[in-house]
Amino acid sequence: MDSLLETVSSNRASGGTQGVYRHASAATGTPMVFSVFVPDHAPGTKLPLVWYLSGLTCTHVNVTDKGEFRRACAELGLIFIAPDTSPRGEGVPDDAAGAYDFGLGAGFYVDATEAPFAANYRMETYVTQELPALIVANFPVDTARQGITGHSMGGHGALTLALRHPGQYRSVSAFSPIAAPGQVPWGEKALGGYLGGDRELWRHHDATALIEDGARVADILVDQGDADQFLAEQLRPELLAAACAAAGIPLTLRMQPGYDHSYYFISTFMADHLAWHAARLS
Amino acid sequence: MDSLLETVSSNRASGGTQGVYRHASAATGTPMVFSVFVPDHAPGTKLPLVWYLSGLTCTHVNVTDKGEFRRACAELGLIFIAPDTSPRGEGVPDDAAGAYDFGLGAGFYVDATEAPFAANYRMETYVTQELPALIVANFPVDTARQGITGHSMGGHGALTLALRHPGQYRSVSAFSPIAAPGQVPWGEKALGGYLGGDRELWRHHDATALIEDGARVADILVDQGDADQFLAEQLRPELLAAACAAAGIPLTLRMQPGYDHSYYFISTFMADHLAWHAARLS
């Protein structure tokens, strides 16, 4: 650990170490907390890593407690990193009405350009640049072997960051992602609030639009519960499927009968996603 | 569901259904909440079940969120039930100083005889009689095939209830149990508070003393982290091991290097415990 990183907790778990760490982020101008699971490994080995981006209202805690990823990561030799979903703190601007779907807990993995959010809400820079540099300096990761996944808003984040930074992530998957944010209420509010009213700019942060506009990844795994209360209005995986089909991107879209939007759904299919990533990072 | 049972939540999870239910308990005189996981099964089938008793400060929520039991239960065909650890509510007497280790959240799985606790703190009757009757009436359980496990105070509960009701439970295991409560501070406070000052009466609710006094089970699995902060003062598995050795009860006591008292430890070894129970309940 270098001096930039404060250890909040460290526990032996599932044949590895589950840590939680805090640091002062230059990107967001706030303290930021994240969790890292490192499986036991031979000294000197560098391991592939999977980034997990959480959904609206979440922090690193939700998946760290409920995600059921550690056993699979230990078996597959994967490091698992869960950042927070937004800057937090006294001075950080929030949704004016305190809504759950904008501001605190709802960073949407973009660098905001609109006042008053542009100073702190720089989650794309944080997740793709600042935090990786900190991780490389402190954990035994092989930066040539990074995958990314996430849930809901974090599924949107995983898809868009993989499409925008294809040299950085070699594998991508998502759980019930907001697949076309420019066309749904959650996304219209968030992208409008962080990026302003020009919908052309939103297309750079919308997985479906990015693919329509030429961005490419090798393949995508998406799991989606068919009893998810947000499916029809907010998630719209059929729009992503159409864009992938037109672009020739192999999309494995699995509609899971009876499953909803909760961590009961995520934990059920977590091991499948980690195996997907491990197969592409080995 | 009969009309005595209110469904708090029901979610598809890991190839089964994770439910949370509330009912009015005659044993405790309070509302009580518990969780049940039922794996998918053929219509008309009755499944073996494992009771999980939680530790100090816990409710059903801790293991339901963090226990990582559902996948193994689905694979093994086990129903998993997690009751609360004590009565709760406005009129329920608590520790005079509000301590975490007595009163609310700390029922110790005994029927209290001391005022003012005797009216509500009847957790042995609740867990061994009232709740099983409710479970049988509402879930597809085979009552001839019940196992019991638990953590810390709940490990104490699992061991003592199995020893006191050997016809009811066919398998027993524990995670970091309070193995000899009559000889440690947590147990002295709880058994003294609920049962009064006669230490002879405590022996009926102390796994080590029960075995010394002739109670028997077929065999026992105990996992214990060697970095557990409560090991030396409160848990004392060596006392249980000595009693089992003297009584000829096969005890599998696994000291797990580096593991502490947390759910990171429990979740790591949960699947092993469920396999232990399934082998004895098949």
PDB file of N, CA and C in Angstrom, chain A residues 9-16 18 20 64-71 257-260 262-265 267-272, chain B residues 9-16 18 20 64-71 257-260 262-265 267-272:
ATOM      1  N   SER A   9     -10.754  -1.525   5.793  1.00  0.00           N
ATOM      2  CA  SER A   9     -10.896  -2.859   6.382  1.00  0.00           C
ATOM      3  C   SER A   9     -10.204  -3.856   5.473  1.00  0.00           C
ATOM      4  N   SER A  10      -9.825  -4.981   6.069  1.00  0.00           N
ATOM      5  CA  SER A  10      -9.187  -6.059   5.317  1.00  0.00           C
ATOM      6  C   SER A  10      -9.543  -7.356   6.021  1.00  0.00           C
ATOM      7  N   ASN A  11     -10.189  -8.266   5.293  1.00  0.00           N
ATOM      8  CA  ASN A  11     -10.654  -9.518   5.900  1.00  0.00           C
ATOM      9  C   ASN A  11     -10.296 -10.686   5.008  1.00  0.00           C
ATOM     10  N   ARG A  12      -9.848 -11.748   5.625  1.00  0.00           N
ATOM     11  CA  ARG A  12      -9.676 -12.985   4.874  1.00  0.00           C
ATOM     12  C   ARG A  12     -11.057 -13.501   4.472  1.00  0.00           C
ATOM     13  N   ALA A  13     -11.182 -13.909   3.201  1.00  0.00           N
ATOM     14  CA  ALA A  13     -12.494 -14.309   2.665  1.00  0.00           C
ATOM     15  C   ALA A  13     -12.305 -15.207   1.457  1.00  0.00           C
ATOM     16  N   SER A  14     -12.943 -16.357   1.468  1.00  0.00           N
ATOM     17  CA  SER A  14     -13.035 -17.225   0.287  1.00  0.00           C
ATOM     18  C   SER A  14     -11.689 -17.487  -0.369  1.00  0.00           C
ATOM     19  N   GLY A  15     -10.669 -17.716   0.427  1.00  0.00           N
ATOM     20  CA  GLY A  15      -9.364 -17.998  -0.148  1.00  0.00           C
ATOM     21  C   GLY A  15      -8.691 -16.790  -0.758  1.00  0.00           C
ATOM     22  N   GLY A  16      -8.908 -15.637  -0.158  1.00  0.00           N
ATOM     23  CA  GLY A  16      -8.271 -14.416  -0.630  1.00  0.00           C
ATOM     24  C   GLY A  16      -8.436 -13.331   0.412  1.00  0.00           C
ATOM     25  N   GLN A  18     -10.413  -9.636   1.129  1.00  0.00           N
ATOM     26  CA  GLN A  18     -11.383  -8.610   0.745  1.00  0.00           C
ATOM     27  C   GLN A  18     -11.014  -7.328   1.469  1.00  0.00           C
ATOM     28  N   VAL A  20     -11.201  -2.916   1.758  1.00  0.00           N
ATOM     29  CA  VAL A  20     -11.910  -1.670   1.445  1.00  0.00           C
ATOM     30  C   VAL A  20     -10.932  -0.543   1.707  1.00  0.00           C
ATOM     31  N   THR A  64     -20.153  -5.860  -2.573  1.00  0.00           N
ATOM     32  CA  THR A  64     -19.177  -6.496  -1.687  1.00  0.00           C
ATOM     33  C   THR A  64     -19.884  -7.402  -0.681  1.00  0.00           C
ATOM     34  N   ASP A  65     -21.054  -6.968  -0.191  1.00  0.00           N
ATOM     35  CA  ASP A  65     -21.840  -7.792   0.732  1.00  0.00           C
ATOM     36  C   ASP A  65     -22.645  -8.880   0.016  1.00  0.00           C
ATOM     37  N   LYS A  66     -23.281  -8.515  -1.086  1.00  0.00           N
ATOM     38  CA  LYS A  66     -24.325  -9.380  -1.653  1.00  0.00           C
ATOM     39  C   LYS A  66     -23.983  -9.997  -3.007  1.00  0.00           C
ATOM     40  N   GLY A  67     -22.825  -9.665  -3.580  1.00  0.00           N
ATOM     41  CA  GLY A  67     -22.563 -10.028  -4.971  1.00  0.00           C
ATOM     42  C   GLY A  67     -22.172 -11.478  -5.190  1.00  0.00           C
ATOM     43  N   GLU A  68     -21.708 -12.169  -4.149  1.00  0.00           N
ATOM     44  CA  GLU A  68     -21.314 -13.585  -4.256  1.00  0.00           C
ATOM     45  C   GLU A  68     -20.288 -13.792  -5.374  1.00  0.00           C
ATOM     46  N   PHE A  69     -19.280 -12.918  -5.411  1.00  0.00           N
ATOM     47  CA  PHE A  69     -18.256 -13.015  -6.446  1.00  0.00           C
ATOM     48  C   PHE A  69     -16.973 -13.664  -5.962  1.00  0.00           C
ATOM     49  N   ARG A  70     -16.760 -13.714  -4.643  1.00  0.00           N
ATOM     50  CA  ARG A  70     -15.426 -14.091  -4.160  1.00  0.00           C
ATOM     51  C   ARG A  70     -15.029 -15.527  -4.481  1.00  0.00           C
ATOM     52  N   ARG A  71     -15.935 -16.458  -4.274  1.00  0.00           N
ATOM     53  CA  ARG A  71     -15.583 -17.859  -4.543  1.00  0.00           C
ATOM     54  C   ARG A  71     -15.169 -18.037  -5.997  1.00  0.00           C
ATOM     55  N   PRO A 257     -36.002 -15.935 -16.659  1.00  0.00           N
ATOM     56  CA  PRO A 257     -37.408 -15.930 -16.245  1.00  0.00           C
ATOM     57  C   PRO A 257     -37.585 -15.806 -14.736  1.00  0.00           C
ATOM     58  N   GLY A 258     -38.422 -14.848 -14.340  1.00  0.00           N
ATOM     59  CA  GLY A 258     -38.792 -14.693 -12.941  1.00  0.00           C
ATOM     60  C   GLY A 258     -37.870 -13.798 -12.139  1.00  0.00           C
ATOM     61  N   TYR A 259     -36.722 -13.446 -12.673  1.00  0.00           N
ATOM     62  CA  TYR A 259     -35.762 -12.644 -11.903  1.00  0.00           C
ATOM     63  C   TYR A 259     -36.073 -11.155 -12.021  1.00  0.00           C
ATOM     64  N   ASP A 260     -35.766 -10.423 -10.928  1.00  0.00           N
ATOM     65  CA  ASP A 260     -36.064  -8.996 -10.873  1.00  0.00           C
ATOM     66  C   ASP A 260     -34.773  -8.178 -10.958  1.00  0.00           C
ATOM     67  N   SER A 262     -32.894  -7.019  -8.464  1.00  0.00           N
ATOM     68  CA  SER A 262     -32.193  -6.987  -7.176  1.00  0.00           C
ATOM     69  C   SER A 262     -30.863  -7.729  -7.206  1.00  0.00           C
ATOM     70  N   TYR A 263     -30.159  -7.661  -6.093  1.00  0.00           N
ATOM     71  CA  TYR A 263     -28.931  -8.431  -5.946  1.00  0.00           C
ATOM     72  C   TYR A 263     -29.199  -9.929  -5.873  1.00  0.00           C
ATOM     73  N   TYR A 264     -30.422 -10.351  -5.616  1.00  0.00           N
ATOM     74  CA  TYR A 264     -30.732 -11.776  -5.743  1.00  0.00           C
ATOM     75  C   TYR A 264     -30.497 -12.226  -7.183  1.00  0.00           C
ATOM     76  N   PHE A 265     -30.830 -11.364  -8.123  1.00  0.00           N
ATOM     77  CA  PHE A 265     -30.585 -11.647  -9.543  1.00  0.00           C
ATOM     78  C   PHE A 265     -29.094 -11.596  -9.853  1.00  0.00           C
ATOM     79  N   SER A 267     -26.432 -11.877  -7.901  1.00  0.00           N
ATOM     80  CA  SER A 267     -25.631 -12.941  -7.289  1.00  0.00           C
ATOM     81  C   SER A 267     -25.864 -14.283  -7.963  1.00  0.00           C
ATOM     82  N   THR A 268     -27.073 -14.483  -8.499  1.00  0.00           N
ATOM     83  CA  THR A 268     -27.381 -15.754  -9.164  1.00  0.00           C
ATOM     84  C   THR A 268     -26.502 -15.971 -10.386  1.00  0.00           C
ATOM     85  N   PHE A 269     -26.236 -14.896 -11.130  1.00  0.00           N
ATOM     86  CA  PHE A 269     -25.522 -15.039 -12.397  1.00  0.00           C
ATOM     87  C   PHE A 269     -24.097 -14.489 -12.355  1.00  0.00           C
ATOM     88  N   MET A 270     -23.650 -14.047 -11.180  1.00  0.00           N
ATOM     89  CA  MET A 270     -22.312 -13.486 -11.060  1.00  0.00           C
ATOM     90  C   MET A 270     -21.230 -14.459 -11.523  1.00  0.00           C
ATOM     91  N   ALA A 271     -21.317 -15.720 -11.096  1.00  0.00           N
ATOM     92  CA  ALA A 271     -20.262 -16.680 -11.447  1.00  0.00           C
ATOM     93  C   ALA A 271     -20.199 -16.882 -12.962  1.00  0.00           C
ATOM     94  N   ASP A 272     -21.345 -16.860 -13.629  1.00  0.00           N
ATOM     95  CA  ASP A 272     -21.348 -16.974 -15.097  1.00  0.00           C
ATOM     96  C   ASP A 272     -20.599 -15.808 -15.733  1.00  0.00           C
TER      97      ASP A 272
ATOM     98  N   SER B   9     -41.431 -10.133   1.605  1.00  0.00           N
ATOM     99  CA  SER B   9     -40.836 -10.052   0.269  1.00  0.00           C
ATOM    100  C   SER B   9     -40.656 -11.461  -0.256  1.00  0.00           C
ATOM    101  N   SER B  10     -40.593 -11.556  -1.581  1.00  0.00           N
ATOM    102  CA  SER B  10     -40.379 -12.845  -2.234  1.00  0.00           C
ATOM    103  C   SER B  10     -39.660 -12.570  -3.531  1.00  0.00           C
ATOM    104  N   ASN B  11     -38.464 -13.136  -3.703  1.00  0.00           N
ATOM    105  CA  ASN B  11     -37.657 -12.862  -4.885  1.00  0.00           C
ATOM    106  C   ASN B  11     -37.120 -14.159  -5.464  1.00  0.00           C
ATOM    107  N   ARG B  12     -37.139 -14.252  -6.769  1.00  0.00           N
ATOM    108  CA  ARG B  12     -36.467 -15.371  -7.424  1.00  0.00           C
ATOM    109  C   ARG B  12     -34.959 -15.192  -7.217  1.00  0.00           C
ATOM    110  N   ALA B  13     -34.286 -16.291  -6.844  1.00  0.00           N
ATOM    111  CA  ALA B  13     -32.859 -16.222  -6.511  1.00  0.00           C
ATOM    112  C   ALA B  13     -32.228 -17.595  -6.652  1.00  0.00           C
ATOM    113  N   SER B  14     -31.132 -17.668  -7.389  1.00  0.00           N
ATOM    114  CA  SER B  14     -30.297 -18.880  -7.440  1.00  0.00           C
ATOM    115  C   SER B  14     -31.088 -20.150  -7.697  1.00  0.00           C
ATOM    116  N   GLY B  15     -32.056 -20.092  -8.585  1.00  0.00           N
ATOM    117  CA  GLY B  15     -32.823 -21.288  -8.891  1.00  0.00           C
ATOM    118  C   GLY B  15     -33.794 -21.681  -7.802  1.00  0.00           C
ATOM    119  N   GLY B  16     -34.352 -20.695  -7.133  1.00  0.00           N
ATOM    120  CA  GLY B  16     -35.337 -20.950  -6.087  1.00  0.00           C
ATOM    121  C   GLY B  16     -36.028 -19.663  -5.718  1.00  0.00           C
ATOM    122  N   GLN B  18     -36.396 -16.858  -2.550  1.00  0.00           N
ATOM    123  CA  GLN B  18     -35.993 -16.323  -1.244  1.00  0.00           C
ATOM    124  C   GLN B  18     -37.137 -15.481  -0.718  1.00  0.00           C
ATOM    125  N   VAL B  20     -39.210 -13.630   2.730  1.00  0.00           N
ATOM    126  CA  VAL B  20     -39.145 -13.102   4.100  1.00  0.00           C
ATOM    127  C   VAL B  20     -40.582 -12.984   4.581  1.00  0.00           C
ATOM    128  N   THR B  64     -29.142 -13.753   5.240  1.00  0.00           N
ATOM    129  CA  THR B  64     -29.888 -13.745   3.985  1.00  0.00           C
ATOM    130  C   THR B  64     -29.154 -12.908   2.932  1.00  0.00           C
ATOM    131  N   ASP B  65     -28.552 -11.800   3.368  1.00  0.00           N
ATOM    132  CA  ASP B  65     -27.773 -10.964   2.456  1.00  0.00           C
ATOM    133  C   ASP B  65     -26.375 -11.521   2.186  1.00  0.00           C
ATOM    134  N   LYS B  66     -25.699 -11.967   3.227  1.00  0.00           N
ATOM    135  CA  LYS B  66     -24.252 -12.223   3.137  1.00  0.00           C
ATOM    136  C   LYS B  66     -23.845 -13.686   3.263  1.00  0.00           C
ATOM    137  N   GLY B  67     -24.791 -14.583   3.494  1.00  0.00           N
ATOM    138  CA  GLY B  67     -24.429 -15.951   3.851  1.00  0.00           C
ATOM    139  C   GLY B  67     -23.991 -16.828   2.686  1.00  0.00           C
ATOM    140  N   GLU B  68     -24.327 -16.452   1.450  1.00  0.00           N
ATOM    141  CA  GLU B  68     -23.927 -17.211   0.260  1.00  0.00           C
ATOM    142  C   GLU B  68     -24.343 -18.682   0.376  1.00  0.00           C
ATOM    143  N   PHE B  69     -25.587 -18.907   0.794  1.00  0.00           N
ATOM    144  CA  PHE B  69     -26.087 -20.268   0.969  1.00  0.00           C
ATOM    145  C   PHE B  69     -26.977 -20.736  -0.171  1.00  0.00           C
ATOM    146  N   ARG B  70     -27.493 -19.802  -0.974  1.00  0.00           N
ATOM    147  CA  ARG B  70     -28.557 -20.189  -1.905  1.00  0.00           C
ATOM    148  C   ARG B  70     -28.093 -21.135  -3.011  1.00  0.00           C
ATOM    149  N   ARG B  71     -26.958 -20.867  -3.613  1.00  0.00           N
ATOM    150  CA  ARG B  71     -26.494 -21.735  -4.702  1.00  0.00           C
ATOM    151  C   ARG B  71     -26.319 -23.164  -4.196  1.00  0.00           C
ATOM    152  N   PRO B 257      -7.089 -20.824   9.110  1.00  0.00           N
ATOM    153  CA  PRO B 257      -6.054 -19.800   9.307  1.00  0.00           C
ATOM    154  C   PRO B 257      -6.406 -18.458   8.670  1.00  0.00           C
ATOM    155  N   GLY B 258      -6.310 -17.408   9.471  1.00  0.00           N
ATOM    156  CA  GLY B 258      -6.481 -16.048   8.972  1.00  0.00           C
ATOM    157  C   GLY B 258      -7.907 -15.551   9.003  1.00  0.00           C
ATOM    158  N   TYR B 259      -8.876 -16.424   9.248  1.00  0.00           N
ATOM    159  CA  TYR B 259     -10.276 -15.996   9.207  1.00  0.00           C
ATOM    160  C   TYR B 259     -10.714 -15.422  10.548  1.00  0.00           C
ATOM    161  N   ASP B 260     -11.623 -14.428  10.484  1.00  0.00           N
ATOM    162  CA  ASP B 260     -12.095 -13.741  11.678  1.00  0.00           C
ATOM    163  C   ASP B 260     -13.540 -14.168  12.004  1.00  0.00           C
ATOM    164  N   SER B 262     -16.359 -12.670  11.077  1.00  0.00           N
ATOM    165  CA  SER B 262     -17.325 -11.967  10.233  1.00  0.00           C
ATOM    166  C   SER B 262     -18.051 -12.898   9.267  1.00  0.00           C
ATOM    167  N   TYR B 263     -19.003 -12.312   8.531  1.00  0.00           N
ATOM    168  CA  TYR B 263     -19.681 -13.064   7.480  1.00  0.00           C
ATOM    169  C   TYR B 263     -18.760 -13.402   6.316  1.00  0.00           C
ATOM    170  N   TYR B 264     -17.611 -12.743   6.194  1.00  0.00           N
ATOM    171  CA  TYR B 264     -16.626 -13.198   5.208  1.00  0.00           C
ATOM    172  C   TYR B 264     -16.186 -14.620   5.529  1.00  0.00           C
ATOM    173  N   PHE B 265     -16.047 -14.911   6.816  1.00  0.00           N
ATOM    174  CA  PHE B 265     -15.696 -16.265   7.264  1.00  0.00           C
ATOM    175  C   PHE B 265     -16.863 -17.229   7.030  1.00  0.00           C
ATOM    176  N   SER B 267     -19.484 -17.061   5.008  1.00  0.00           N
ATOM    177  CA  SER B 267     -19.802 -17.317   3.605  1.00  0.00           C
ATOM    178  C   SER B 267     -18.761 -18.218   2.954  1.00  0.00           C
ATOM    179  N   THR B 268     -17.513 -18.121   3.418  1.00  0.00           N
ATOM    180  CA  THR B 268     -16.448 -18.945   2.844  1.00  0.00           C
ATOM    181  C   THR B 268     -16.714 -20.434   3.054  1.00  0.00           C
ATOM    182  N   PHE B 269     -17.244 -20.787   4.221  1.00  0.00           N
ATOM    183  CA  PHE B 269     -17.395 -22.206   4.559  1.00  0.00           C
ATOM    184  C   PHE B 269     -18.851 -22.672   4.569  1.00  0.00           C
ATOM    185  N   MET B 270     -19.763 -21.802   4.184  1.00  0.00           N
ATOM    186  CA  MET B 270     -21.184 -22.157   4.189  1.00  0.00           C
ATOM    187  C   MET B 270     -21.458 -23.385   3.331  1.00  0.00           C
ATOM    188  N   ALA B 271     -20.905 -23.441   2.124  1.00  0.00           N
ATOM    189  CA  ALA B 271     -21.209 -24.575   1.231  1.00  0.00           C
ATOM    190  C   ALA B 271     -20.720 -25.885   1.843  1.00  0.00           C
ATOM    191  N   ASP B 272     -19.587 -25.854   2.533  1.00  0.00           N
ATOM    192  CA  ASP B 272     -19.105 -27.073   3.214  1.00  0.00           C
ATOM    193  C   ASP B 272     -20.118 -27.541   4.255  1.00  0.00           C
TER     194      ASP B 272
END
